[in-house]
Short mmCIF file of C-alpha atoms and ligand atoms in Angstrom, two decimals:
data_model
loop_
_atom_site.label_atom_id
_atom_site.label_comp_id
_atom_site.label_asym_id
_atom_site.label_seq_id
_atom_site.Cartn_x
_atom_site.Cartn_y
_atom_site.Cartn_z
CA MET A 1 30.77 19.81 14.05
CA THR A 2 28.23 21.28 11.53
CA GLN A 3 28.31 19.91 8.04
CA ASN A 4 25.58 19.83 5.49
CA ASP A 5 22.99 20.88 7.93
CA LEU A 6 23.94 18.17 10.42
CA HIS A 7 25.18 19.06 13.85
CA PHE A 8 27.14 16.65 15.95
CA ASP A 9 28.51 16.72 19.49
CA MET A 10 29.53 14.24 22.15
CA ARG A 11 27.95 14.47 25.65
CA GLY A 12 29.96 12.02 27.63
CA SER A 13 29.56 8.67 25.75
CA VAL A 14 26.36 9.74 24.04
CA ALA A 15 26.69 11.19 20.49
CA VAL A 16 23.93 13.84 19.79
CA ILE A 17 23.10 14.28 16.20
CA ARG A 18 20.77 17.15 15.22
CA LEU A 19 19.18 17.72 11.85
CA SER A 20 19.80 21.43 11.46
CA ARG A 21 17.79 22.82 8.67
CA PRO A 22 14.94 24.36 10.60
CA ASN A 23 13.90 26.91 7.86
CA LYS A 24 13.10 23.88 5.63
CA ARG A 25 11.68 21.83 8.50
CA ASN A 26 14.70 19.61 8.42
CA ALA A 27 13.69 18.26 4.95
CA LEU A 28 16.13 15.60 3.75
CA GLY A 29 17.94 16.55 0.50
CA ASP A 30 20.48 14.17 -0.98
CA ALA A 31 23.35 16.02 0.77
CA LEU A 32 21.81 15.60 4.22
CA ILE A 33 21.05 11.90 3.66
CA LEU A 34 24.71 11.30 2.51
CA ALA A 35 26.06 13.26 5.46
CA LEU A 36 23.87 11.26 7.76
CA ARG A 37 25.25 8.01 6.28
CA ASN A 38 28.83 9.33 6.55
CA LEU A 39 28.32 10.26 10.18
CA PHE A 40 27.02 6.90 11.14
CA GLU A 41 29.97 5.26 9.46
CA THR A 42 32.45 7.29 11.10
CA LEU A 43 31.14 7.57 14.73
CA PRO A 44 33.97 7.96 17.23
CA GLY A 45 34.66 4.72 19.22
CA GLU A 46 33.69 6.62 22.49
CA ALA A 47 30.16 6.90 21.42
CA LYS A 48 28.14 4.14 23.08
CA ALA A 49 24.65 5.36 22.07
CA VAL A 50 23.28 8.04 19.74
CA VAL A 51 20.47 10.52 20.15
CA LEU A 52 18.92 11.88 16.90
CA HIS A 53 16.65 14.94 16.92
CA GLY A 54 15.61 17.90 14.84
CA GLU A 55 16.23 21.70 15.28
CA GLY A 56 13.29 24.06 15.39
CA ASP A 57 9.65 23.05 15.72
CA HIS A 58 9.83 19.76 13.80
CA PHE A 59 11.74 16.58 13.82
CA CYS A 60 11.69 16.17 10.05
CA ALA A 61 9.46 17.06 7.09
CA GLY A 62 10.61 14.12 4.95
CA LEU A 63 12.10 14.22 1.48
CA ASP A 64 13.12 17.56 0.28
CA LEU A 65 10.39 17.88 -2.24
CA SER A 66 12.32 20.74 -4.14
CA GLU A 67 14.86 18.05 -5.18
CA LEU A 68 12.20 15.75 -6.57
CA LYS A 69 13.05 16.79 -10.10
CA GLU A 70 12.31 14.81 -13.16
CA ARG A 71 13.96 11.50 -12.49
CA ASP A 72 13.67 8.53 -14.88
CA ALA A 73 12.86 5.12 -13.32
CA GLY A 74 16.56 4.12 -13.06
CA GLN A 75 17.40 7.40 -11.21
CA GLY A 76 14.47 6.92 -8.94
CA LEU A 77 15.58 3.40 -8.17
CA HIS A 78 19.06 4.60 -7.26
CA HIS A 79 17.79 7.51 -5.14
CA SER A 80 15.60 5.12 -3.09
CA ARG A 81 18.62 2.69 -2.78
CA MET A 82 20.75 5.66 -1.55
CA TRP A 83 18.12 6.28 1.32
CA HIS A 84 18.15 2.51 2.02
CA ALA A 85 21.88 2.39 2.36
CA ALA A 86 21.86 5.51 4.66
CA LEU A 87 19.07 4.22 6.92
CA GLU A 88 20.62 0.89 6.97
CA ARG A 89 23.63 2.45 8.61
CA VAL A 90 21.35 4.05 11.32
CA GLN A 91 19.59 0.63 12.03
CA TYR A 92 22.68 -1.55 11.80
CA GLY A 93 25.31 0.91 12.81
CA PRO A 94 27.68 0.32 15.82
CA VAL A 95 25.47 1.51 18.65
CA PRO A 96 21.70 2.05 19.50
CA VAL A 97 19.98 5.12 18.30
CA ILE A 98 17.27 6.94 20.26
CA ALA A 99 15.09 9.30 18.25
CA ALA A 100 13.62 12.37 20.00
CA LEU A 101 10.46 13.12 17.89
CA HIS A 102 8.70 16.51 18.10
CA GLY A 103 6.49 18.23 15.70
CA ALA A 104 6.24 16.72 12.26
CA VAL A 105 7.52 13.25 11.76
CA VAL A 106 6.30 12.88 8.18
CA GLY A 107 7.14 11.03 5.05
CA GLY A 108 10.80 10.25 5.04
CA GLY A 109 11.05 11.73 8.52
CA LEU A 110 8.96 8.74 9.77
CA GLU A 111 11.04 6.44 7.66
CA LEU A 112 14.08 7.82 9.37
CA ALA A 113 12.52 7.53 12.92
CA SER A 114 11.49 3.88 12.13
CA ALA A 115 15.14 3.00 11.43
CA CYS A 116 16.03 4.14 15.04
CA HIS A 117 15.91 1.67 17.92
CA ILE A 118 13.90 3.64 20.37
CA ARG A 119 11.51 6.54 19.71
CA VAL A 120 10.56 9.11 22.30
CA ALA A 121 7.60 11.39 21.32
CA ASP A 122 5.93 14.39 23.13
CA ASP A 123 2.82 16.48 23.09
CA SER A 124 3.80 18.24 19.86
CA THR A 125 4.64 14.98 17.79
CA PHE A 126 2.51 14.08 14.79
CA TYR A 127 2.87 11.37 12.28
CA ALA A 128 1.83 11.31 8.65
CA LEU A 129 2.70 9.79 5.23
CA PRO A 130 1.73 12.41 2.63
CA GLU A 131 3.24 10.45 -0.18
CA GLY A 132 -0.10 8.98 -1.12
CA SER A 133 -1.58 12.45 -1.81
CA ARG A 134 1.63 13.73 -3.58
CA GLY A 135 1.38 10.91 -6.14
CA ILE A 136 4.63 9.23 -4.96
CA PHE A 137 5.53 6.21 -2.69
CA VAL A 138 7.67 5.64 0.28
CA GLY A 139 11.28 5.08 -0.76
CA GLY A 140 13.37 5.20 2.39
CA GLY A 141 12.42 1.64 3.80
CA GLY A 142 9.06 2.85 5.12
CA SER A 143 7.11 0.02 3.55
CA VAL A 144 9.27 -2.56 5.33
CA ARG A 145 9.78 -0.77 8.65
CA VAL A 146 6.64 1.15 9.41
CA PRO A 147 4.27 -1.85 9.24
CA LYS A 148 6.51 -3.55 11.74
CA LEU A 149 5.72 -0.70 14.17
CA ILE A 150 2.05 0.02 13.61
CA GLY A 151 0.83 -2.78 11.22
CA ALA A 152 0.30 -2.69 7.43
CA HIS A 153 -3.34 -1.73 7.82
CA ARG A 154 -2.67 1.49 9.68
CA MET A 155 0.16 2.46 7.17
CA LEU A 156 -2.15 1.81 4.28
CA ASP A 157 -4.84 3.99 5.93
CA MET A 158 -2.29 6.81 6.35
CA MET A 159 -1.22 6.77 2.83
CA LEU A 160 -4.63 6.28 1.28
CA THR A 161 -6.44 8.87 3.34
CA GLY A 162 -3.69 11.25 4.63
CA ARG A 163 -4.62 10.41 8.13
CA VAL A 164 -2.41 12.21 10.69
CA TYR A 165 -1.75 10.46 14.06
CA LYS A 166 -1.14 12.57 17.15
CA GLY A 167 -1.08 12.27 20.98
CA GLU A 168 -0.33 9.75 23.62
CA GLU A 169 -2.38 6.93 21.99
CA CYS A 170 0.35 6.86 19.25
CA THR A 171 2.71 5.27 21.81
CA GLN A 172 0.25 2.32 22.36
CA LEU A 173 -0.11 1.98 18.60
CA GLY A 174 3.58 1.41 18.23
CA PHE A 175 4.93 4.67 16.76
CA ALA A 176 7.04 5.34 19.86
CA GLN A 177 7.96 3.48 22.95
CA TYR A 178 8.03 6.64 25.20
CA PHE A 179 5.72 9.70 25.46
CA GLU A 180 6.70 12.84 27.36
CA ALA A 181 3.87 14.92 28.47
CA SER A 182 4.29 18.76 28.33
CA ALA A 183 6.60 19.80 31.19
CA GLY A 184 4.89 23.11 31.68
CA ALA A 185 4.31 26.42 29.94
CA ASP A 186 7.46 26.21 27.77
CA GLY A 187 9.21 23.32 29.41
CA ASN A 188 8.48 21.14 26.21
CA ALA A 189 9.28 23.92 23.83
CA GLN A 190 10.93 22.62 20.64
CA GLY A 191 10.78 19.14 21.78
CA LYS A 192 12.99 19.53 24.78
CA GLY A 193 10.78 17.03 26.68
CA ALA A 194 11.42 14.34 24.20
CA LEU A 195 15.05 15.34 23.84
CA ASN A 196 15.86 15.29 27.61
CA LYS A 197 14.09 11.88 27.87
CA ALA A 198 16.02 10.57 24.95
CA ILE A 199 19.34 11.72 26.37
CA GLU A 200 18.47 10.16 29.71
CA LEU A 201 17.66 6.80 27.96
CA ALA A 202 20.81 7.05 25.92
CA LYS A 203 22.98 7.55 28.97
CA ARG A 204 21.37 4.47 30.58
CA ILE A 205 21.85 2.36 27.43
CA ALA A 206 25.51 3.55 27.06
CA GLN A 207 26.25 1.88 30.45
CA ASN A 208 25.34 -1.55 29.14
CA GLU A 209 28.08 -4.03 27.87
CA PRO A 210 28.61 -2.75 24.23
CA MET A 211 28.57 -6.33 22.87
CA THR A 212 25.15 -6.93 24.40
CA ASN A 213 23.77 -3.71 22.78
CA TYR A 214 25.24 -4.75 19.52
CA ALA A 215 23.84 -8.37 19.76
CA LEU A 216 20.34 -6.85 20.52
CA MET A 217 20.20 -4.20 17.74
CA HIS A 218 21.71 -6.52 15.13
CA GLY A 219 20.21 -9.82 16.33
CA LEU A 220 16.64 -9.25 17.32
CA PRO A 221 15.25 -7.81 13.99
CA ARG A 222 17.05 -10.58 12.11
CA ILE A 223 15.83 -13.20 14.35
CA ALA A 224 12.39 -11.98 13.86
CA GLU A 225 12.63 -12.59 10.11
CA GLN A 226 14.07 -16.16 10.62
CA PRO A 227 12.13 -19.46 10.88
CA ALA A 228 12.02 -20.44 14.60
CA ASP A 229 14.57 -23.07 14.24
CA HIS A 230 17.16 -20.64 12.70
CA GLY A 231 16.16 -18.01 15.24
CA PHE A 232 16.96 -20.43 18.12
CA PHE A 233 20.37 -21.10 16.61
CA THR A 234 21.21 -17.41 16.06
CA GLU A 235 20.11 -16.76 19.62
CA ALA A 236 22.49 -19.31 20.94
CA LEU A 237 25.41 -17.87 18.90
CA LEU A 238 24.71 -14.39 20.10
CA ALA A 239 24.19 -15.58 23.71
CA SER A 240 27.59 -17.28 23.69
CA VAL A 241 29.39 -14.31 22.24
CA ALA A 242 27.73 -11.85 24.73
CA GLN A 243 28.36 -13.92 27.83
CA SER A 244 32.02 -14.54 26.98
CA ALA A 245 32.91 -10.89 27.27
CA PRO A 246 35.03 -10.28 30.35
CA GLU A 247 32.75 -7.28 31.18
CA ALA A 248 29.79 -9.68 31.33
CA LYS A 249 31.50 -11.89 33.82
CA ALA A 250 32.45 -8.88 35.94
CA ARG A 251 28.84 -7.53 35.93
CA ILE A 252 27.46 -11.05 36.93
CA LYS A 253 30.06 -11.33 39.78
CA ALA A 254 29.10 -7.84 40.99
CA PHE A 255 25.52 -8.84 41.24
CA LEU A 256 26.21 -12.22 42.95
CA GLU A 257 28.68 -10.75 45.49
CA ASP A 258 27.34 -7.15 46.05
CA GLY A 259 23.79 -7.24 44.77
CA LYS A 260 24.61 -4.60 42.05
CA ASP A 261 21.97 -3.63 39.60
CA LYS A 262 19.10 -5.51 41.22
CA VAL A 263 15.97 -5.40 39.23
CA LYS A 264 13.66 -3.02 40.94
CA ALA A 265 9.79 -3.05 40.41
C1 LIG B 1 9.90 21.89 2.60
C2 LIG B 1 9.42 20.65 2.96
C3 LIG B 1 9.86 19.53 2.23
C4 LIG B 1 8.67 22.20 4.31
N1 LIG B 1 10.61 19.65 1.12
N2 LIG B 1 10.64 22.02 1.43
N3 LIG B 1 7.00 15.72 2.91
C5 LIG B 1 5.81 16.39 3.00
O1 LIG B 1 5.06 16.33 2.00
C6 LIG B 1 5.61 17.43 4.17
C7 LIG B 1 5.72 18.85 3.51
N4 LIG B 1 5.75 19.75 4.60
C8 LIG B 1 4.64 20.16 5.42
O2 LIG B 1 3.60 19.60 5.29
C9 LIG B 1 4.82 21.33 6.39
O3 LIG B 1 5.91 22.00 5.89
C10 LIG B 1 5.16 20.78 7.79
C11 LIG B 1 3.88 20.21 8.50
C12 LIG B 1 6.25 19.86 7.95
C13 LIG B 1 5.55 22.10 8.68
O4 LIG B 1 4.62 23.07 8.46
P1 LIG B 1 5.05 24.60 8.89
O5 LIG B 1 3.86 25.47 8.67
O6 LIG B 1 5.83 24.66 10.03
O7 LIG B 1 6.17 25.03 7.78
P2 LIG B 1 5.92 25.42 6.19
O8 LIG B 1 5.60 26.88 6.17
O9 LIG B 1 5.07 24.50 5.48
O10 LIG B 1 7.44 25.27 5.60
C14 LIG B 1 8.46 26.11 5.89
C15 LIG B 1 9.37 26.08 4.68
O11 LIG B 1 9.91 24.74 4.58
C16 LIG B 1 8.69 26.36 3.29
O12 LIG B 1 9.64 26.94 2.44
P3 LIG B 1 9.74 28.50 2.29
O13 LIG B 1 10.86 28.71 1.28
O14 LIG B 1 8.35 28.96 1.80
O15 LIG B 1 10.01 29.12 3.65
C17 LIG B 1 8.36 24.85 2.76
O16 LIG B 1 8.29 24.92 1.48
C18 LIG B 1 9.55 24.17 3.24
N5 LIG B 1 9.34 22.71 3.34
N6 LIG B 1 8.66 20.81 4.06
C19 LIG B 1 11.00 20.96 0.84
N7 LIG B 1 9.44 18.27 2.55
C20 LIG B 1 12.62 8.51 0.47
S1 LIG B 1 11.12 8.94 -0.05
C21 LIG B 1 10.38 9.97 1.16
C22 LIG B 1 9.19 10.54 0.55
C23 LIG B 1 8.56 11.76 1.31
O17 LIG B 1 9.20 12.08 2.33
S2 LIG B 1 7.38 12.49 0.73
C24 LIG B 1 6.76 13.56 1.98
C25 LIG B 1 7.47 14.79 1.92
#
């Protein structure tokens, strides 16, 4: 399916979504943001995990600046809220989302990446928040999500000074959980290293019990915002729901009786 510069296909139980606007570096115009929202709201039930990536040399150049026409304050507010609604569907949709990041992950591209659950970077990946130098502000949830990854102090520096982060150290700083080194002369071309790793992880995640995945992606970020006492209670509720699924009981029996899925160091 290709619609509004968004490509979608199923690879087994993994839904692969590609931003397909390479000539504009996958810049996110309103139509693309709305298509993304629509796609996450209508994912087929067979999809147990999503991989999100970008076509061409970059993941995403952020907001389509050509659409940044003269908006009054009210229109600006609604535009930002439209991004919030779309990225909320990414973070709190039905299944975990793994972002394969290559090339530019900038502005709204970093906001989109930070709404995903797992980020995989590679040699080509770089992160920036050019809003500061363009005289605008983040509007796609970046001020809430990005500091949770890298700290408010680092985000502030990026926006004030235009600092660009690149390389494996970004993984330690929190931008991504995985870093794929170049696989050879052209083995990592156009982010294939990150994409292949993201698909491998998605396939692994897709094998988990769906209710456990759902409880993790919906529960953990909310528990993190709750006072400890509320968090313990939410945890107990989620634990009781997850463990009562028949699939969970079957998996525990398979371990106890056959040693299936033993943890390996
Ligand atoms: C664009 C955009 C865009 C490229 N909106 N058209 N984001 C930014 O400020 C980042 C702006 N983009 C860049 O800094 C660079 O394009 C890149 C580093 C991402 C890639 O560089 P490069 O050399 O590969 O491509 P290019 O030649 O700069 O761009 C190719 C074309 O894409 C060119 O158009 P053309 O008609 O001349 O071929 C560019 O104008 C176009 N293009 N990026 C529109 N972003 C919810 S609030 C979020 C707020 C933000 O995201 S602000 C940050 C916006």
